[in-house]
Tab-separated table of C-alpha atoms (C1' of nucleotides) in Angstrom:
chain	number	residue	atom	x	y	z
A	49	MET	CA	3.344	29.075	12.993
A	50	PRO	CA	3.858	28.645	9.298
A	51	ARG	CA	5.186	25.340	8.166
A	52	PRO	CA	8.603	25.516	6.617
A	53	THR	CA	8.629	25.313	2.889
A	54	ARG	CA	11.139	23.374	0.946
A	55	GLU	CA	12.979	26.540	0.013
A	56	SER	CA	12.986	27.940	3.530
A	57	TYR	CA	15.271	25.178	4.738
A	58	GLY	CA	18.023	26.894	2.838
A	59	ASP	CA	21.252	25.571	4.198
A	60	GLN	CA	19.508	24.265	7.293
A	61	LYS	CA	19.208	20.554	7.697
A	62	PRO	CA	15.688	19.466	6.705
A	63	PRO	CA	13.698	17.683	9.428
A	64	PHE	CA	13.449	14.484	7.418
A	65	SER	CA	15.215	11.245	8.144
A	66	TYR	CA	17.192	9.581	5.384
A	67	ILE	CA	14.417	7.020	5.134
A	68	ALA	CA	11.911	9.798	4.491
A	69	LEU	CA	14.167	11.531	1.986
A	70	THR	CA	14.677	8.296	0.116
A	71	ALA	CA	10.972	7.532	0.140
A	72	MET	CA	10.294	11.000	-1.286
A	73	ALA	CA	12.728	10.443	-4.097
A	74	ILE	CA	11.243	7.064	-4.958
A	75	TRP	CA	7.666	8.281	-4.808
A	76	SER	CA	8.469	11.251	-6.960
A	77	SER	CA	9.764	9.106	-9.792
A	78	PRO	CA	7.381	7.961	-12.546
A	79	GLU	CA	8.286	4.308	-12.071
A	80	ARG	CA	8.466	4.447	-8.286
A	81	MET	CA	12.004	3.188	-8.494
A	82	LEU	CA	15.343	4.955	-8.830
A	83	PRO	CA	19.006	4.121	-9.000
A	84	LEU	CA	21.140	5.369	-6.154
A	85	SER	CA	22.621	8.195	-8.188
A	86	GLU	CA	19.141	9.550	-8.926
A	87	ILE	CA	18.198	9.409	-5.254
A	88	TYR	CA	21.305	11.466	-4.504
A	89	ARG	CA	20.334	13.906	-7.206
A	90	PHE	CA	16.770	14.277	-5.973
A	91	ILE	CA	18.011	15.175	-2.510
A	92	THR	CA	20.746	17.583	-3.529
A	93	ASP	CA	18.462	19.292	-6.046
A	94	ARG	CA	15.870	20.060	-3.399
A	95	PHE	CA	17.812	20.460	-0.216
A	96	PRO	CA	20.944	22.621	-0.457
A	97	TYR	CA	22.098	21.339	2.916
A	98	TYR	CA	22.983	18.066	1.279
A	99	ARG	CA	25.252	19.626	-1.281
A	100	ARG	CA	27.973	19.618	1.356
A	101	ASN	CA	29.629	16.705	3.080
A	102	THR	CA	28.295	14.383	0.428
A	103	GLN	CA	30.452	11.474	1.504
A	104	ARG	CA	28.978	11.488	4.983
A	105	TRP	CA	25.283	11.573	4.231
A	106	GLN	CA	25.541	9.389	1.161
A	107	ASN	CA	27.195	6.719	3.242
A	108	SER	CA	24.376	7.010	5.764
A	109	LEU	CA	21.795	6.812	3.046
A	110	ARG	CA	23.342	3.681	1.564
A	111	HIS	CA	23.412	2.181	5.020
A	112	ASN	CA	19.694	2.856	5.348
A	113	LEU	CA	18.909	1.328	1.976
A	114	SER	CA	20.621	-1.902	2.887
A	115	PHE	CA	19.610	-2.004	6.524
A	116	ASN	CA	15.898	-1.307	6.228
A	117	ASP	CA	13.587	-3.919	4.780
A	118	CYS	CA	11.295	-1.183	3.501
A	119	PHE	CA	13.670	-0.647	0.598
A	120	VAL	CA	13.862	-3.255	-2.132
A	121	LYS	CA	16.718	-3.546	-4.581
A	122	VAL	CA	15.482	-4.371	-8.078
A	123	PRO	CA	17.986	-5.637	-10.636
A	124	ARG	CA	18.433	-3.501	-13.712
A	125	ARG	CA	16.850	-4.619	-16.903
A	126	PRO	CA	19.484	-5.919	-19.268
A	127	ASP	CA	18.551	-3.289	-21.820
A	128	ARG	CA	19.259	-0.575	-19.269
A	129	PRO	CA	22.925	-1.010	-18.503
A	130	GLY	CA	24.508	1.058	-15.810
A	131	LYS	CA	25.939	1.017	-12.373
A	132	GLY	CA	23.989	-0.300	-9.461
A	133	ALA	CA	20.451	-1.535	-9.152
A	134	TYR	CA	17.178	0.305	-8.864
A	135	TRP	CA	15.669	0.915	-5.450
A	136	THR	CA	11.998	0.892	-4.660
A	137	LEU	CA	9.736	0.742	-1.621
A	138	HIS	CA	8.222	-2.461	-0.370
A	139	PRO	CA	4.448	-2.091	-0.787
A	140	GLN	CA	3.840	-3.141	2.771
A	141	ALA	CA	5.962	-0.185	3.848
A	142	PHE	CA	3.878	2.539	2.311
A	143	ASP	CA	1.948	3.074	5.519
A	144	MET	CA	4.950	3.219	7.786
A	145	PHE	CA	4.644	6.962	8.159
A	146	GLU	CA	2.055	8.096	10.659
A	147	ASN	CA	-0.914	9.797	8.966
A	148	GLY	CA	1.106	9.862	5.814
A	149	SER	CA	3.455	12.446	7.237
A	150	LEU	CA	7.057	11.925	6.342
A	151	LEU	CA	8.068	13.580	9.594
A	152	ARG	CA	6.972	10.667	11.718
A	153	ARG	CA	7.293	6.947	11.336
A	154	ARG	CA	5.054	4.507	13.087
A	155	LYS	CA	7.644	1.857	13.623
A	156	ARG	CA	10.501	0.198	11.857
A	157	PHE	CA	9.374	-1.854	8.911
A	158	LYS	CA	10.608	-5.391	9.292
A	159	LEU	CA	9.938	-8.329	7.021
A	160	HIS	CA	9.370	-11.777	8.447
A	161	LYS	CA	12.031	-14.336	7.734
A	162	GLY	CA	9.940	-16.217	5.173
A	163	GLU	CA	8.992	-13.038	3.374
A	164	LYS	CA	12.577	-11.921	3.220
A	165	ASP	CA	13.723	-15.281	1.925
A	166	SER	CA	11.151	-15.441	-0.840
A	167	LEU	CA	11.789	-11.842	-1.807
A	168	ASN	CA	15.499	-12.548	-2.072
A	169	ALA	CA	14.786	-15.677	-4.104
A	170	GLU	CA	12.640	-13.758	-6.533
A	171	LEU	CA	15.142	-10.974	-6.966
A	172	ALA	CA	17.908	-13.510	-7.414
A	173	ALA	CA	15.810	-15.078	-10.138
A	174	LEU	CA	15.529	-11.737	-11.876
A	175	ALA	CA	19.270	-11.233	-11.684
A	176	SER	CA	19.689	-14.717	-13.082
A	177	PHE	CA	17.369	-13.812	-15.912
A	178	ASN	CA	19.621	-10.878	-16.711
A	179	ARG	CA	22.648	-13.138	-16.935
A	180	ALA	CA	20.855	-15.612	-19.152
A	181	PHE	CA	19.593	-12.773	-21.264
A	182	LEU	CA	23.052	-11.348	-21.813
A	183	ALA	CA	24.587	-14.766	-22.395
A	184	ARG	CA	22.003	-15.495	-25.029
A	185	GLN	CA	22.567	-12.136	-26.599
A	186	ALA	CA	26.287	-12.869	-26.788
A	187	GLY	CA	25.528	-16.084	-28.638
A	188	ALA	CA	26.550	-18.365	-25.811
A	189	PRO	CA	24.336	-21.260	-24.767
A	190	PRO	CA	22.009	-19.895	-22.118
A	191	PRO	CA	22.543	-21.163	-18.598
A	192	GLN	CA	19.551	-22.581	-16.770
A	193	ALA	CA	17.817	-19.398	-15.847
A	194	GLY	CA	15.695	-19.150	-12.787
A	195	LEU	CA	16.004	-20.428	-9.285
A	196	PRO	CA	18.821	-22.793	-8.494
A	197	ASN	CA	16.518	-25.658	-7.671
A	198	GLY	CA	14.683	-25.331	-10.942
A	199	SER	CA	11.487	-24.057	-9.426
A	200	MET	CA	9.142	-21.882	-11.409
A	201	TYR	CA	9.178	-18.152	-11.357
A	202	ASN	CA	5.967	-16.523	-10.248
A	203	PRO	CA	6.258	-12.785	-10.801
A	204	SER	CA	4.926	-10.432	-8.174
A	205	SER	CA	4.235	-13.180	-5.698
A	206	THR	CA	6.664	-11.970	-3.107
A	207	PHE	CA	5.464	-8.437	-2.981
A	208	ILE	CA	1.865	-9.363	-2.341
A	209	SER	CA	2.521	-12.174	0.074
A	210	ARG	CA	1.501	-12.095	3.700
A	211	PRO	CA	3.464	-13.598	6.568
A	212	SER	CA	3.175	-17.316	6.247
A	213	PRO	CA	4.957	-20.423	7.379
A	214	GLU	CA	5.453	-21.576	3.807
A	215	PRO	CA	8.983	-22.475	2.870
A	216	PRO	CA	10.592	-19.748	0.805
A	217	GLU	CA	11.472	-22.064	-2.064
A	218	ALA	CA	7.822	-22.692	-2.791
A	219	PRO	CA	6.001	-19.389	-2.572
A	220	ASP	CA	2.437	-19.888	-3.645
A	221	THR	CA	0.636	-16.637	-3.207
A	222	ALA	CA	-1.176	-16.468	-6.523
A	223	ALA	CA	-4.504	-16.308	-4.721
A	224	LEU	CA	-3.424	-13.066	-3.112
A	225	LEU	CA	-2.735	-11.298	-6.361
A	226	PRO	CA	-4.962	-8.338	-7.085
A	227	GLN	CA	-6.262	-9.624	-10.411
A	228	GLY	CA	-6.929	-13.093	-9.147
A	229	PRO	CA	-4.937	-16.249	-9.744
A	230	ARG	CA	-2.260	-16.011	-12.365
A	231	PRO	CA	-0.980	-19.019	-14.227
A	232	ARG	CA	2.539	-19.942	-13.421
A	233	ARG	CA	5.062	-19.805	-16.194
A	234	ALA	CA	8.518	-21.186	-16.352
A	235	PHE	CA	11.112	-18.611	-15.562
A	236	THR	CA	13.132	-19.002	-18.711
A	237	ILE	CA	13.775	-16.686	-21.591
A	238	ASP	CA	11.846	-18.994	-23.894
A	239	ALA	CA	8.845	-18.997	-21.610
A	240	LEU	CA	8.925	-15.250	-21.299
A	241	LEU	CA	9.163	-14.872	-25.043
A	242	GLU	CA	5.956	-16.808	-25.507
A	243	PRO	CA	2.726	-14.862	-25.879
A	244	ASP	CA	1.235	-14.202	-22.504
A	245	PRO	CA	-2.219	-15.815	-22.249
A	246	ARG	CA	-3.236	-13.255	-19.659
A	247	ARG	CA	-3.004	-10.500	-22.224
A	248	SER	CA	-5.752	-12.064	-24.275
A	249	SER	CA	-8.441	-11.413	-21.679
A	250	PRO	CA	-9.617	-7.981	-20.614
A	251	SER	CA	-7.409	-6.900	-17.785
A	252	PRO	CA	-5.999	-3.739	-16.287
A	253	PRO	CA	-3.376	-2.177	-18.525
A	254	PRO	CA	0.187	-3.150	-17.706
A	255	PRO	CA	2.297	-0.637	-15.817
A	256	GLN	CA	3.429	2.122	-18.096
A	257	LEU	CA	7.005	1.689	-19.111
A	258	PRO	CA	9.151	4.657	-19.986
A	259	PRO	CA	10.559	5.015	-23.456
A	260	GLN	CA	13.736	3.126	-24.045
A	261	LEU	CA	16.880	4.920	-23.159
A	262	PRO	CA	18.325	6.494	-26.254
A	263	HIS	CA	21.885	5.553	-25.453
A	264	CYS	CA	21.380	1.792	-25.263
A	265	PRO	CA	24.722	0.662	-26.645
A	266	LEU	CA	23.637	-2.633	-28.184
A	267	PRO	CA	20.316	-2.680	-29.958
A	268	LEU	CA	18.548	-5.768	-28.692
A	269	PRO	CA	16.465	-8.068	-30.803
A	270	PRO	CA	12.909	-6.913	-30.163
A	271	PRO	CA	11.655	-10.219	-28.740
A	272	TYR	CA	14.303	-10.156	-26.040
A	273	LEU	CA	13.557	-6.560	-25.333
A	274	LEU	CA	9.938	-7.513	-24.948
A	275	ALA	CA	10.851	-10.290	-22.575
A	276	ALA	CA	12.906	-7.936	-20.467
A	277	GLN	CA	10.138	-5.387	-20.392
A	278	ARG	CA	7.631	-8.055	-19.508
A	279	TYR	CA	9.459	-9.379	-16.513
A	280	HIS	CA	10.058	-5.923	-15.167
A	281	ALA	CA	6.460	-4.958	-15.743
A	282	GLU	CA	5.294	-8.050	-13.912
A	283	LEU	CA	7.625	-7.390	-11.059
A	284	LEU	CA	6.449	-3.823	-10.793
A	285	ALA	CA	2.787	-4.656	-11.154
A	286	GLY	CA	2.540	-5.644	-7.536
A	287	LEU	CA	4.386	-2.566	-6.441
A	288	GLN	CA	2.370	-0.188	-8.499
A	289	GLN	CA	-0.870	-1.672	-7.234
A	290	SER	CA	0.162	-0.630	-3.776
A	291	CYS	CA	2.274	2.451	-4.218
A	292	LEU	CA	0.879	4.558	-6.972
A	293	PRO	CA	-1.632	7.330	-6.528
A	294	PRO	CA	-4.505	7.579	-5.768
A	295	LEU	CA	-3.197	6.060	-2.569
A	296	TRP	CA	-0.879	8.996	-2.040
A	297	THR	CA	-1.302	12.652	-2.785
A	298	TRP	CA	0.975	15.626	-2.574
A	299	ARG	CA	-0.772	18.000	-0.227
A	300	ASP	CA	1.599	20.805	-1.062
A	301	THR	CA	4.122	20.573	-3.805
A	302	SER	CA	6.323	23.201	-2.205
A	303	GLN	CA	7.170	20.950	0.702
A	304	PHE	CA	7.474	17.285	1.378
A	305	SER	CA	6.054	16.817	4.830
A	306	HIS	CA	2.560	16.109	3.646
A	307	TYR	CA	2.266	13.184	1.431
A	308	THR	CA	-1.065	11.995	2.741
A	309	LEU	CA	-2.998	8.822	2.343
A	310	ASN	CA	-6.267	9.268	0.554
A	311	SER	CA	-9.221	7.812	2.369
B	291	DA	C1'	39.497	3.563	-9.819
B	292	DG	C1'	35.408	4.857	-8.305
B	293	DG	C1'	30.666	3.822	-7.419
B	294	DT	C1'	27.616	0.684	-5.185
B	295	DG	C1'	26.089	-2.413	-1.575
B	296	DT	C1'	26.621	-4.877	3.019
B	297	DT	C1'	27.713	-5.232	7.588
B	298	DT	C1'	29.190	-4.015	12.175
B	299	DA	C1'	29.835	-0.862	15.725
B	300	DC	C1'	29.062	3.096	18.350
B	301	DC	C1'	26.646	7.171	19.972
B	302	DG	C1'	22.749	10.318	21.076
B	303	DC	C1'	18.034	10.974	21.772
B	304	DG	C1'	13.280	10.150	23.085
B	305	DC	C1'	10.036	7.119	25.148
B	306	DC	C1'	8.330	3.772	28.525
C	282	DG	C1'	17.810	1.677	32.719
C	283	DG	C1'	16.256	-0.686	28.674
C	284	DC	C1'	14.758	-0.260	24.173
C	285	DG	C1'	14.016	1.386	19.557
C	286	DC	C1'	15.296	4.553	16.199
C	287	DG	C1'	18.271	7.576	13.557
C	288	DG	C1'	22.883	9.161	12.313
C	289	DT	C1'	27.663	8.372	11.516
C	290	DA	C1'	31.988	5.954	10.699
C	291	DA	C1'	34.468	2.399	8.834
C	292	DA	C1'	35.835	-1.819	6.669
C	293	DC	C1'	35.105	-4.757	3.122
C	294	DA	C1'	33.346	-6.976	-1.215
C	295	DC	C1'	31.578	-6.526	-5.606
C	296	DC	C1'	30.696	-4.399	-10.030
C	297	DT	C1'	31.157	-1.291	-14.086
DNA sequence: AGGTGTTTACCGCGCC
DNA sequence: GGCGCGGTAAACACCT
């Protein structure tokens, strides 16, 4: 029996859960992260069924994004204004589909309490960076960026961490980073503006960033732009290590049931 | 105002 | 029957 192609679904409801549809959309994007509106667009572009009753399924999809730990909300970069955050997949969730098939999930992806806490702390720090960034841009004295207790910001730590009894306010997972230990740096604009010592040694190239959006309303001073790009790149580094091909391959571009894990 | 995000509740279905 | 999962509805808060 031939497998259904993307087109053959027509107005029929595709056999994918909202989690699978969202994962498809995220994986299909160059940065492995999309705003909600782009996830909607991906789905309606490919599956005509979802061009109707948009309020119903979009509500369900939003519910899934918030409810499932496999989806991570990443604050927008300050130089990319717009509504809503970006959504990406938690790297530990990339194997949640059995044999790589989007038709079947192994089990619900659930973060441990400590992991969730440290992830939230890190993302809150990024959001705080945005506020400080914009305040500084507006000429106001910058608020104390970073975590409320003044702890240091260690990019990517949360995404690579394993379950551990460590308190969330002191994540120390540098040893688990792919490139080896990374020096901690203060999570302030000034610290991020400083030259990064890691760049001086041979290392894997940073994640590719897309060209700047042409409609950025306020041209930012380049150093701040660099700082914004840097923190996003560092955040995404952990994700890209886990999520990007060659881990995953489209088996058939005409359908979406066979993203498969490469061995 | 409308889009986005969170949370709670309920229901149906499949599996054990 | 209990449980886990997926889908849906709805209320509410927040943000642009």
